[in-house]
């Protein structure tokens, strides 16, 4: 071993010992209760997920905060109480920023849009400009688009059942659900029809769904992003880099073509001032004054990535739950068929038609509570501040587990681990003891700007599916395990069913 190698090894050893032994002893937050974790050698390259956070919240006595170690021994502070959630998300939202590695992961998928913006860039330059596009007055005009694509999807599934020559078929429903959600967010977001329901093998759809799908290579890249500089990670010959680059390039080129055409149409309409109307989020955003092509492409990537993946995840969990709950499924179908047109006759619907179905809304809310598409909020403190009555120094890394708080037995009136849509029928909070107990769309100035859009799309697609088909659980995972209690959840960028969800699907009677 050379002198240089010995020096580098010695430096690494000193830094490692300081970080894992000396720094914790000097930590001003060392009085906060610490979660019980395995020895360092067994968790050095592991970032705990929300299941572990849920377990710590149950087992570790605390007063709103718990300490634990993340990858390479980095200290995290888990928020377990609505007081801390309010401090971070509502009272001082711009004093907390997403950690650099997390922003890096998100930026590689969503571009430099609203989700990665911080401070004044988020508050003024982006959210304020985008807000008009996500008001209900505009979202309600998109329901016919949601419904038409949902009908096209259930028609394609009906043809699949008919062509099988059987009364029912068994399939992994997760990949199938990605097709209507991709078409919907493409059309309603920026006027681009991916045509994935009609032709799932077309180049644009294949590139996108393959590039952003869950895989071992995706998990590897996420882990490396926590360890390596972004520029170095991007040049590594990883399979995921190739897939991601192809997907991003394809969507960026397609969205740029739409944007350039829109700008030309606007120019023809009124000279220098855009006044033409377009029935999608991109059109409203352009009407708000955003006309820079790069900015519009980034926002289009954000609409697509944030909207498609999360709604697909939510719909998958909804199908999972109703496939295990025949009573819930039957009641939901009765409500849908009594109030909505049969998808087979091609009648359009209004926002009021979907929004007046209380049990459908309850099923969606309960699914989003138990299985939030985004399971964790991660924030680093930008300056000394008090959180949950505790003085925290600049740089403190906070974690808010949406998954764990949505399931906390101290925050919900009835058993929070049970799928129970009834809890939402007589209480707008679902029986939660606090406004900040339900975090699936976050809270405060940085809450999900697309909540109305997401809820409307989820309800519409689910209504079309349940109105036409009966679903029964077959199994999950690569080996199609028939035990629903053994379902493996992947906590990545979104909360997914690992290995797929296999269901028996047959035309519903009656």
Short mmCIF file of C-alpha atoms in Angstrom, two decimals:
data_model
loop_
_atom_site.label_atom_id
_atom_site.label_comp_id
_atom_site.label_asym_id
_atom_site.label_seq_id
_atom_site.Cartn_x
_atom_site.Cartn_y
_atom_site.Cartn_z
CA UNK A 1 0.00 0.00 0.00
CA UNK A 2 1.44 3.38 -1.04
CA UNK A 3 1.86 6.38 1.25
CA UNK A 4 -1.02 8.14 -0.52
CA UNK A 5 -3.32 5.16 -0.05
CA UNK A 6 -2.38 4.91 3.63
CA UNK A 7 -3.04 8.63 4.08
CA UNK A 8 -6.45 8.41 2.40
CA UNK A 9 -7.38 5.35 4.44
CA UNK A 10 -6.29 7.09 7.65
CA UNK A 11 -8.27 10.22 6.77
CA UNK A 12 -11.38 8.16 6.06
CA UNK A 13 -10.96 6.29 9.36
CA UNK A 14 -10.62 9.54 11.32
CA UNK A 15 -13.69 11.06 9.66
CA UNK A 16 -15.68 7.91 10.21
CA UNK A 17 -14.74 7.69 13.91
CA UNK A 18 -15.52 11.36 14.40
CA UNK A 19 -18.91 11.05 12.76
CA UNK A 20 -19.96 7.89 14.56
CA UNK A 21 -18.38 8.36 18.01
CA UNK A 22 -17.25 11.93 18.73
CA UNK A 23 -19.99 13.90 16.94
CA UNK A 24 -22.87 12.10 18.70
CA UNK A 25 -21.33 12.94 22.08
CA UNK A 26 -21.30 16.64 21.17
CA UNK A 27 -24.75 16.57 19.59
CA UNK A 28 -27.07 19.16 21.18
CA UNK A 29 -30.00 16.84 20.42
CA UNK A 30 -28.52 13.85 22.25
CA UNK A 31 -31.21 14.09 24.95
CA UNK A 32 -33.90 13.09 22.42
CA UNK A 33 -34.91 9.40 22.83
CA UNK A 34 -33.05 7.13 20.43
CA UNK A 35 -34.65 4.34 18.39
CA UNK A 36 -33.37 0.82 18.90
CA UNK A 37 -31.35 -0.17 15.82
CA UNK A 38 -29.04 -3.07 14.85
CA UNK A 39 -25.25 -2.68 15.27
CA UNK A 40 -23.64 -0.15 12.93
CA UNK A 41 -21.95 -2.84 10.80
CA UNK A 42 -25.39 -4.21 9.86
CA UNK A 43 -26.99 -0.90 8.91
CA UNK A 44 -24.11 1.20 7.57
CA UNK A 45 -25.47 1.28 3.99
CA UNK A 46 -29.17 1.18 4.89
CA UNK A 47 -31.63 4.07 5.03
CA UNK A 48 -34.53 3.05 7.33
CA UNK A 49 -37.94 3.16 5.68
CA UNK A 50 -41.39 4.09 6.94
CA UNK A 51 -42.18 0.62 8.25
CA UNK A 52 -39.32 1.00 10.71
CA UNK A 53 -40.47 4.51 11.58
CA UNK A 54 -43.93 3.12 12.31
CA UNK A 55 -42.41 0.51 14.60
CA UNK A 56 -40.28 3.08 16.45
CA UNK A 57 -43.27 5.33 17.00
CA UNK A 58 -45.07 2.44 18.70
CA UNK A 59 -42.14 1.18 20.79
CA UNK A 60 -40.00 4.22 21.66
CA UNK A 61 -41.34 6.49 24.43
CA UNK A 62 -40.97 10.07 23.19
CA UNK A 63 -42.34 13.59 23.36
CA UNK A 64 -42.70 14.21 19.62
CA UNK A 65 -39.19 13.47 18.37
CA UNK A 66 -37.03 10.32 18.02
CA UNK A 67 -33.37 10.10 16.98
CA UNK A 68 -32.12 7.41 14.64
CA UNK A 69 -29.23 6.76 12.26
CA UNK A 70 -29.53 6.70 8.49
CA UNK A 71 -27.10 5.65 5.79
CA UNK A 72 -23.41 5.93 6.84
CA UNK A 73 -24.55 6.72 10.37
CA UNK A 74 -26.08 10.10 9.45
CA UNK A 75 -28.34 11.34 12.22
CA UNK A 76 -32.06 11.78 11.54
CA UNK A 77 -34.81 13.20 13.73
CA UNK A 78 -38.17 11.49 13.28
CA UNK A 79 -41.20 13.69 13.96
CA UNK A 80 -43.91 11.70 15.73
CA UNK A 81 -46.35 14.41 16.81
CA UNK A 82 -48.61 16.89 14.95
CA UNK A 83 -46.87 19.75 16.80
CA UNK A 84 -43.62 19.06 14.98
CA UNK A 85 -45.44 18.54 11.69
CA UNK A 86 -47.09 21.94 12.08
CA UNK A 87 -43.77 23.62 12.92
CA UNK A 88 -42.08 22.24 9.81
CA UNK A 89 -44.86 22.29 7.22
CA UNK A 90 -47.06 25.20 8.28
CA UNK A 91 -45.32 27.71 10.56
CA UNK A 92 -41.78 27.78 9.11
CA UNK A 93 -41.98 25.89 5.79
CA UNK A 94 -39.21 27.83 4.06
CA UNK A 95 -36.77 27.29 6.93
CA UNK A 96 -36.60 23.63 5.88
CA UNK A 97 -35.32 22.36 2.52
CA UNK A 98 -35.18 18.99 0.83
CA UNK A 99 -31.81 17.25 1.32
CA UNK A 100 -29.46 17.56 -1.64
CA UNK A 101 -29.49 13.84 -2.57
CA UNK A 102 -33.30 13.80 -2.53
CA UNK A 103 -33.50 16.84 -4.77
CA UNK A 104 -31.02 15.12 -7.06
CA UNK A 105 -33.23 12.04 -7.36
CA UNK A 106 -36.37 14.09 -7.96
CA UNK A 107 -34.69 16.43 -10.44
CA UNK A 108 -33.48 13.49 -12.54
CA UNK A 109 -37.11 12.39 -12.94
CA UNK A 110 -39.19 15.58 -12.74
CA UNK A 111 -36.80 18.25 -13.96
CA UNK A 112 -36.39 21.67 -12.33
CA UNK A 113 -40.06 22.23 -11.64
CA UNK A 114 -42.17 23.10 -8.62
CA UNK A 115 -41.30 20.00 -6.59
CA UNK A 116 -37.57 20.77 -6.37
CA UNK A 117 -37.88 24.57 -6.06
CA UNK A 118 -36.99 26.10 -2.69
CA UNK A 119 -37.50 29.43 -0.92
CA UNK A 120 -38.67 32.41 -2.96
CA UNK A 121 -38.37 30.41 -6.18
CA UNK A 122 -41.07 28.07 -4.87
CA UNK A 123 -43.19 30.68 -3.12
CA UNK A 124 -43.31 33.37 -5.81
CA UNK A 125 -41.78 32.31 -9.08
CA UNK A 126 -43.44 28.91 -9.40
CA UNK A 127 -46.32 28.07 -7.07
CA UNK A 128 -48.01 31.46 -7.49
CA UNK A 129 -47.82 31.18 -11.28
CA UNK A 130 -49.07 27.57 -11.32
CA UNK A 131 -51.88 28.02 -8.77
CA UNK A 132 -54.58 29.08 -11.28
CA UNK A 133 -54.14 25.86 -13.26
CA UNK A 134 -54.98 23.75 -10.20
CA UNK A 135 -58.04 25.60 -8.94
CA UNK A 136 -61.21 23.53 -8.88
CA UNK A 137 -62.85 25.89 -11.37
CA UNK A 138 -60.39 24.57 -13.92
CA UNK A 139 -60.00 20.98 -12.68
CA UNK A 140 -63.75 20.33 -13.00
CA UNK A 141 -63.47 20.95 -16.75
CA UNK A 142 -61.01 18.04 -16.97
CA UNK A 143 -63.40 15.36 -15.62
CA UNK A 144 -64.69 14.47 -19.13
CA UNK A 145 -61.07 13.77 -20.14
CA UNK A 146 -60.59 11.58 -17.06
CA UNK A 147 -63.78 9.67 -17.87
CA UNK A 148 -63.17 9.20 -21.60
CA UNK A 149 -59.75 7.68 -20.97
CA UNK A 150 -61.15 5.54 -18.14
CA UNK A 151 -63.86 4.23 -20.47
CA UNK A 152 -61.28 3.50 -23.17
CA UNK A 153 -59.27 1.57 -20.58
CA UNK A 154 -62.14 -0.60 -19.31
CA UNK A 155 -63.17 -1.26 -22.92
CA UNK A 156 -59.67 -2.55 -23.65
CA UNK A 157 -59.81 -4.80 -20.58
CA UNK A 158 -63.24 -6.11 -21.65
CA UNK A 159 -61.80 -7.04 -25.03
CA UNK A 160 -58.93 -8.80 -23.28
CA UNK A 161 -61.38 -10.88 -21.25
CA UNK A 162 -63.50 -11.65 -24.33
CA UNK A 163 -60.50 -12.71 -26.41
CA UNK A 164 -59.38 -15.13 -23.68
CA UNK A 165 -62.47 -17.26 -24.22
CA UNK A 166 -62.89 -17.44 -20.44
CA UNK A 167 -65.32 -15.82 -18.03
CA UNK A 168 -62.42 -14.16 -16.23
CA UNK A 169 -58.71 -13.51 -16.56
CA UNK A 170 -55.87 -13.27 -14.08
CA UNK A 171 -53.36 -10.49 -14.57
CA UNK A 172 -50.92 -8.22 -12.80
CA UNK A 173 -53.05 -5.08 -12.63
CA UNK A 174 -50.24 -2.65 -11.74
CA UNK A 175 -48.62 -2.30 -15.21
CA UNK A 176 -52.10 -2.02 -16.75
CA UNK A 177 -53.05 0.86 -14.43
CA UNK A 178 -50.05 2.84 -15.63
CA UNK A 179 -51.56 3.17 -19.09
CA UNK A 180 -54.71 5.25 -18.41
CA UNK A 181 -52.91 7.38 -15.82
CA UNK A 182 -50.20 8.17 -18.36
CA UNK A 183 -52.74 9.11 -21.02
CA UNK A 184 -54.77 11.21 -18.58
CA UNK A 185 -51.87 13.24 -17.21
CA UNK A 186 -50.53 13.68 -20.75
CA UNK A 187 -53.81 15.03 -22.09
CA UNK A 188 -55.02 16.93 -19.04
CA UNK A 189 -51.54 18.14 -18.16
CA UNK A 190 -50.19 19.39 -21.45
CA UNK A 191 -52.33 18.21 -24.33
CA UNK A 192 -50.19 15.22 -25.29
CA UNK A 193 -51.91 11.88 -25.81
CA UNK A 194 -49.43 9.08 -25.15
CA UNK A 195 -51.99 6.70 -26.67
CA UNK A 196 -50.82 4.06 -24.21
CA UNK A 197 -54.26 2.50 -23.66
CA UNK A 198 -54.77 1.89 -27.37
CA UNK A 199 -51.13 1.08 -28.18
CA UNK A 200 -49.04 0.32 -25.07
CA UNK A 201 -46.05 -0.69 -27.22
CA UNK A 202 -45.61 2.68 -28.94
CA UNK A 203 -42.15 4.21 -28.51
CA UNK A 204 -43.14 7.15 -26.30
CA UNK A 205 -45.12 4.99 -23.88
CA UNK A 206 -42.50 2.23 -23.81
CA UNK A 207 -39.68 4.68 -23.10
CA UNK A 208 -41.58 6.41 -20.33
CA UNK A 209 -43.02 3.39 -18.51
CA UNK A 210 -39.78 1.43 -18.81
CA UNK A 211 -37.63 4.36 -17.72
CA UNK A 212 -39.62 5.15 -14.61
CA UNK A 213 -40.69 1.65 -13.58
CA UNK A 214 -39.54 -0.01 -10.35
CA UNK A 215 -36.52 -2.29 -10.78
CA UNK A 216 -33.36 -3.49 -9.07
CA UNK A 217 -31.36 -1.01 -11.13
CA UNK A 218 -33.64 1.80 -9.93
CA UNK A 219 -33.09 0.78 -6.29
CA UNK A 220 -29.33 0.67 -6.85
CA UNK A 221 -29.30 4.16 -8.34
CA UNK A 222 -31.34 5.56 -5.46
CA UNK A 223 -28.88 4.14 -2.93
CA UNK A 224 -25.86 5.45 -4.85
CA UNK A 225 -27.45 8.90 -5.05
CA UNK A 226 -27.19 9.11 -1.25
CA UNK A 227 -23.47 8.37 -1.41
CA UNK A 228 -22.07 9.92 -4.61
CA UNK A 229 -21.94 13.39 -6.15
CA UNK A 230 -24.60 13.92 -8.82
CA UNK A 231 -22.15 14.55 -11.67
CA UNK A 232 -20.31 11.30 -10.91
CA UNK A 233 -23.50 9.27 -10.56
CA UNK A 234 -24.72 10.52 -13.93
CA UNK A 235 -21.64 9.30 -15.81
CA UNK A 236 -21.60 5.81 -14.32
CA UNK A 237 -22.47 3.06 -16.86
CA UNK A 238 -25.59 2.06 -14.96
CA UNK A 239 -28.50 0.38 -16.69
CA UNK A 240 -30.83 2.74 -14.87
CA UNK A 241 -29.00 5.80 -16.22
CA UNK A 242 -29.58 4.60 -19.77
CA UNK A 243 -33.26 3.87 -19.12
CA UNK A 244 -33.83 7.17 -17.34
CA UNK A 245 -32.01 9.23 -19.94
CA UNK A 246 -34.03 7.64 -22.76
CA UNK A 247 -37.32 8.26 -20.94
CA UNK A 248 -36.52 11.87 -20.04
CA UNK A 249 -35.29 12.64 -23.56
CA UNK A 250 -38.41 11.17 -25.18
CA UNK A 251 -40.82 13.09 -22.96
CA UNK A 252 -38.87 16.35 -23.15
CA UNK A 253 -38.84 16.22 -26.94
CA UNK A 254 -42.56 15.44 -27.09
CA UNK A 255 -43.48 18.19 -24.62
CA UNK A 256 -41.26 20.70 -26.43
CA UNK A 257 -43.11 20.01 -29.69
CA UNK A 258 -46.44 20.69 -27.94
CA UNK A 259 -45.10 23.86 -26.32
CA UNK A 260 -43.69 25.26 -29.55
CA UNK A 261 -46.99 24.62 -31.31
CA UNK A 262 -48.88 26.30 -28.47
CA UNK A 263 -46.63 29.33 -28.59
CA UNK A 264 -47.15 29.60 -32.33
CA UNK A 265 -50.94 29.37 -31.86
CA UNK A 266 -50.86 32.02 -29.16
CA UNK A 267 -48.77 34.29 -31.36
CA UNK A 268 -51.21 33.99 -34.24
CA UNK A 269 -54.16 34.65 -31.95
CA UNK A 270 -53.16 38.01 -30.57
CA UNK A 271 -49.79 39.15 -31.76
CA UNK A 272 -47.54 39.55 -28.74
CA UNK A 273 -50.05 38.88 -25.96
CA UNK A 274 -51.24 35.26 -25.51
CA UNK A 275 -55.03 34.99 -25.20
CA UNK A 276 -55.89 31.65 -26.81
CA UNK A 277 -57.55 29.12 -24.51
CA UNK A 278 -56.39 25.52 -24.04
CA UNK A 279 -58.23 22.98 -21.86
CA UNK A 280 -55.20 21.68 -19.96
CA UNK A 281 -52.83 22.68 -17.16
CA UNK A 282 -50.07 23.74 -19.53
CA UNK A 283 -52.45 26.05 -21.37
CA UNK A 284 -53.60 27.75 -18.17
CA UNK A 285 -49.98 28.08 -17.04
CA UNK A 286 -49.05 29.78 -20.30
CA UNK A 287 -52.05 32.06 -19.88
CA UNK A 288 -50.62 33.01 -16.48
CA UNK A 289 -47.57 34.43 -18.22
CA UNK A 290 -45.08 31.55 -18.24
CA UNK A 291 -43.80 31.35 -21.81
CA UNK A 292 -40.15 30.39 -21.39
CA UNK A 293 -39.73 27.05 -23.16
CA UNK A 294 -37.27 25.59 -20.64
CA UNK A 295 -39.52 26.49 -17.70
CA UNK A 296 -42.57 25.04 -19.43
CA UNK A 297 -40.75 21.79 -20.23
CA UNK A 298 -39.67 21.44 -16.60
CA UNK A 299 -43.20 22.04 -15.35
CA UNK A 300 -44.56 19.54 -17.90
CA UNK A 301 -42.08 16.94 -16.64
CA UNK A 302 -43.24 17.70 -13.09
CA UNK A 303 -46.95 17.35 -14.02
CA UNK A 304 -46.22 14.04 -15.68
CA UNK A 305 -43.85 12.44 -13.19
CA UNK A 306 -45.59 13.62 -10.02
CA UNK A 307 -49.09 12.88 -11.34
CA UNK A 308 -48.74 9.61 -13.20
CA UNK A 309 -46.65 7.59 -10.78
CA UNK A 310 -48.53 8.60 -7.62
CA UNK A 311 -52.00 7.98 -9.06
CA UNK A 312 -50.96 4.60 -10.44
CA UNK A 313 -49.70 3.68 -6.98
CA UNK A 314 -52.93 4.83 -5.30
CA UNK A 315 -55.13 2.94 -7.76
CA UNK A 316 -53.08 -0.22 -7.26
CA UNK A 317 -53.59 -0.07 -3.51
CA UNK A 318 -57.31 0.63 -3.98
CA UNK A 319 -57.72 -2.47 -6.16
CA UNK A 320 -55.73 -4.46 -3.60
CA UNK A 321 -58.05 -3.44 -0.78
CA UNK A 322 -61.36 -3.94 -2.56
CA UNK A 323 -60.16 -7.30 -3.94
CA UNK A 324 -59.84 -8.40 -0.29
CA UNK A 325 -63.10 -6.75 0.81
CA UNK A 326 -66.11 -8.13 -1.13
CA UNK A 327 -68.56 -6.10 0.98
CA UNK A 328 -66.76 -2.85 0.29
CA UNK A 329 -66.49 -3.68 -3.41
CA UNK A 330 -70.20 -4.55 -3.72
CA UNK A 331 -71.32 -1.42 -1.90
CA UNK A 332 -69.04 0.73 -4.02
CA UNK A 333 -70.34 -0.84 -7.25
CA UNK A 334 -73.95 -0.27 -6.20
CA UNK A 335 -73.28 3.43 -5.61
CA UNK A 336 -71.42 3.79 -8.92
CA UNK A 337 -74.05 2.02 -11.00
CA UNK A 338 -76.88 3.94 -9.38
CA UNK A 339 -75.35 7.32 -10.22
CA UNK A 340 -73.00 7.03 -13.19
CA UNK A 341 -73.67 5.95 -16.78
CA UNK A 342 -72.54 2.53 -17.93
CA UNK A 343 -69.04 3.06 -19.38
CA UNK A 344 -70.02 0.90 -22.37
CA UNK A 345 -72.50 3.47 -23.71
CA UNK A 346 -69.90 6.23 -23.99
CA UNK A 347 -71.80 8.94 -22.14
CA UNK A 348 -69.68 11.77 -20.73
CA UNK A 349 -69.88 12.86 -17.10
CA UNK A 350 -69.50 16.04 -15.07
CA UNK A 351 -67.47 16.82 -11.98
CA UNK A 352 -70.69 16.90 -9.95
CA UNK A 353 -71.54 13.33 -10.97
CA UNK A 354 -68.31 11.95 -9.49
CA UNK A 355 -68.06 14.29 -6.53
CA UNK A 356 -71.53 13.46 -5.19
CA UNK A 357 -70.58 9.81 -4.54
CA UNK A 358 -69.67 9.74 -0.82
CA UNK A 359 -68.67 6.08 -0.61
CA UNK A 360 -66.36 6.38 -3.62
CA UNK A 361 -64.70 9.39 -1.97
CA UNK A 362 -64.44 7.44 1.30
CA UNK A 363 -62.76 4.45 -0.38
CA UNK A 364 -60.26 6.78 -2.05
CA UNK A 365 -59.50 8.66 1.18
CA UNK A 366 -59.06 5.46 3.16
CA UNK A 367 -56.72 4.04 0.51
CA UNK A 368 -54.67 7.25 0.51
CA UNK A 369 -54.52 7.15 4.31
CA UNK A 370 -53.33 3.56 4.64
CA UNK A 371 -51.10 3.60 1.56
CA UNK A 372 -49.91 7.15 0.84
CA UNK A 373 -48.19 7.23 -2.57
CA UNK A 374 -45.38 9.36 -1.07
CA UNK A 375 -44.46 7.84 2.28
CA UNK A 376 -41.85 10.24 3.69
CA UNK A 377 -41.18 13.99 3.89
CA UNK A 378 -37.50 14.84 4.31
CA UNK A 379 -36.29 18.27 5.36
CA UNK A 380 -33.00 19.85 6.50
CA UNK A 381 -33.07 22.89 8.77
CA UNK A 382 -31.46 26.02 7.25
CA UNK A 383 -30.90 27.87 10.57
CA UNK A 384 -31.29 27.35 14.32
CA UNK A 385 -34.95 26.93 15.20
CA UNK A 386 -37.30 25.38 17.74
CA UNK A 387 -39.22 22.31 16.57
CA UNK A 388 -41.72 20.57 18.81
CA UNK A 389 -40.49 22.66 21.78
CA UNK A 390 -36.90 21.51 21.15
CA UNK A 391 -34.07 23.80 20.07
CA UNK A 392 -32.58 22.34 16.89
CA UNK A 393 -29.35 23.57 15.26
CA UNK A 394 -28.89 24.46 11.61
CA UNK A 395 -28.42 21.35 9.46
CA UNK A 396 -30.63 19.06 11.55
CA UNK A 397 -32.15 16.43 9.28
CA UNK A 398 -35.85 15.85 9.98
CA UNK A 399 -38.06 13.03 8.74
CA UNK A 400 -41.87 13.02 8.74
CA UNK A 401 -43.18 9.55 7.97
CA UNK A 402 -46.55 10.07 6.28
CA UNK A 403 -47.08 6.31 6.36
CA UNK A 404 -46.50 6.07 10.13
CA UNK A 405 -48.52 9.16 11.15
CA UNK A 406 -51.45 8.14 8.92
CA UNK A 407 -51.53 4.85 10.85
CA UNK A 408 -50.74 6.13 14.35
CA UNK A 409 -53.07 4.64 17.01
CA UNK A 410 -52.70 7.82 19.08
CA UNK A 411 -53.95 10.04 16.24
CA UNK A 412 -56.94 8.06 14.94
CA UNK A 413 -60.18 7.28 16.77
CA UNK A 414 -60.68 3.71 15.52
CA UNK A 415 -58.21 0.97 14.62
CA UNK A 416 -55.97 2.75 12.08
CA UNK A 417 -54.51 -0.48 10.65
CA UNK A 418 -57.93 -1.62 9.41
CA UNK A 419 -59.21 -0.57 5.98
CA UNK A 420 -62.47 1.11 6.93
CA UNK A 421 -64.01 3.62 4.47
CA UNK A 422 -66.86 4.16 6.95
CA UNK A 423 -64.60 6.37 9.05
CA UNK A 424 -64.85 9.09 6.36
CA UNK A 425 -68.63 9.12 5.90
CA UNK A 426 -69.58 11.07 9.01
CA UNK A 427 -66.32 12.89 9.69
CA UNK A 428 -64.38 14.98 7.17
CA UNK A 429 -61.19 14.08 9.03
CA UNK A 430 -61.90 10.37 9.10
CA UNK A 431 -61.85 10.32 12.90
CA UNK A 432 -58.38 11.85 13.15
CA UNK A 433 -57.65 13.71 16.37
CA UNK A 434 -55.73 16.46 14.61
CA UNK A 435 -55.64 18.20 11.23
CA UNK A 436 -52.01 17.10 10.80
CA UNK A 437 -52.77 13.40 11.31
CA UNK A 438 -53.58 12.89 7.61
CA UNK A 439 -50.53 13.81 5.55
CA UNK A 440 -50.96 12.11 2.19
CA UNK A 441 -50.95 15.48 0.43
CA UNK A 442 -48.80 17.21 3.07
CA UNK A 443 -49.88 20.56 4.56
CA UNK A 444 -49.05 24.22 4.38
CA UNK A 445 -47.54 26.30 1.56
CA UNK A 446 -45.66 23.27 0.26
CA UNK A 447 -48.63 20.91 0.23
CA UNK A 448 -49.44 19.04 -2.99
CA UNK A 449 -50.74 21.60 -5.47
CA UNK A 450 -52.36 18.79 -7.47
CA UNK A 451 -54.50 17.27 -4.71
CA UNK A 452 -57.83 18.06 -6.41
CA UNK A 453 -56.54 16.74 -9.72
CA UNK A 454 -55.22 13.54 -8.12
CA UNK A 455 -58.40 12.82 -6.17
CA UNK A 456 -60.58 13.45 -9.21
CA UNK A 457 -58.51 11.22 -11.47
CA UNK A 458 -58.30 8.41 -8.91
CA UNK A 459 -62.06 8.47 -8.27
CA UNK A 460 -62.93 8.52 -11.97
CA UNK A 461 -60.67 5.63 -13.01
CA UNK A 462 -61.71 3.55 -9.98
CA UNK A 463 -65.40 4.20 -10.70
CA UNK A 464 -65.05 3.00 -14.30
CA UNK A 465 -63.15 -0.13 -13.24
CA UNK A 466 -65.42 -1.17 -10.37
CA UNK A 467 -68.55 -0.35 -12.36
CA UNK A 468 -67.50 -2.85 -15.02
CA UNK A 469 -65.45 -5.55 -13.24
CA UNK A 470 -65.30 -7.66 -10.10
CA UNK A 471 -61.80 -8.09 -8.64
CA UNK A 472 -60.55 -10.96 -6.48
CA UNK A 473 -57.09 -11.17 -4.93
CA UNK A 474 -54.83 -13.90 -6.34
CA UNK A 475 -51.40 -13.00 -5.02
CA UNK A 476 -48.53 -10.55 -5.04
CA UNK A 477 -44.83 -10.53 -5.69
CA UNK A 478 -42.65 -12.19 -8.28
CA UNK A 479 -43.67 -15.65 -7.01
CA UNK A 480 -47.36 -14.64 -6.72
CA UNK A 481 -47.66 -15.31 -3.01
CA UNK A 482 -51.38 -15.96 -2.25
CA UNK A 483 -51.09 -14.66 1.33
CA UNK A 484 -52.16 -10.98 1.37
CA UNK A 485 -50.45 -10.50 4.74
CA UNK A 486 -47.11 -11.31 3.09
CA UNK A 487 -47.39 -8.51 0.55
CA UNK A 488 -44.06 -6.72 0.16
CA UNK A 489 -44.17 -2.95 0.01
CA UNK A 490 -41.38 -1.05 -1.73
CA UNK A 491 -40.65 2.37 -0.22
CA UNK A 492 -38.98 4.19 -3.07
CA UNK A 493 -39.89 7.50 -4.68
CA UNK A 494 -43.46 6.21 -4.33
CA UNK A 495 -45.02 3.46 -2.23
CA UNK A 496 -45.43 0.41 -4.46
CA UNK A 497 -46.47 -3.22 -4.27
CA UNK A 498 -43.20 -5.02 -4.88
CA UNK A 499 -43.44 -7.59 -7.66
CA UNK A 500 -46.95 -6.68 -8.77
CA UNK A 501 -50.55 -7.35 -7.76
CA UNK A 502 -52.24 -10.36 -9.35
CA UNK A 503 -56.03 -10.30 -9.42
CA UNK A 504 -58.80 -12.30 -10.98
CA UNK A 505 -60.91 -9.93 -13.06
CA UNK A 506 -64.33 -10.77 -14.48
CA UNK A 507 -67.27 -8.72 -15.75
CA UNK A 508 -69.46 -7.77 -12.80
CA UNK A 509 -72.98 -9.14 -12.82
CA UNK A 510 -76.13 -7.09 -12.54
#
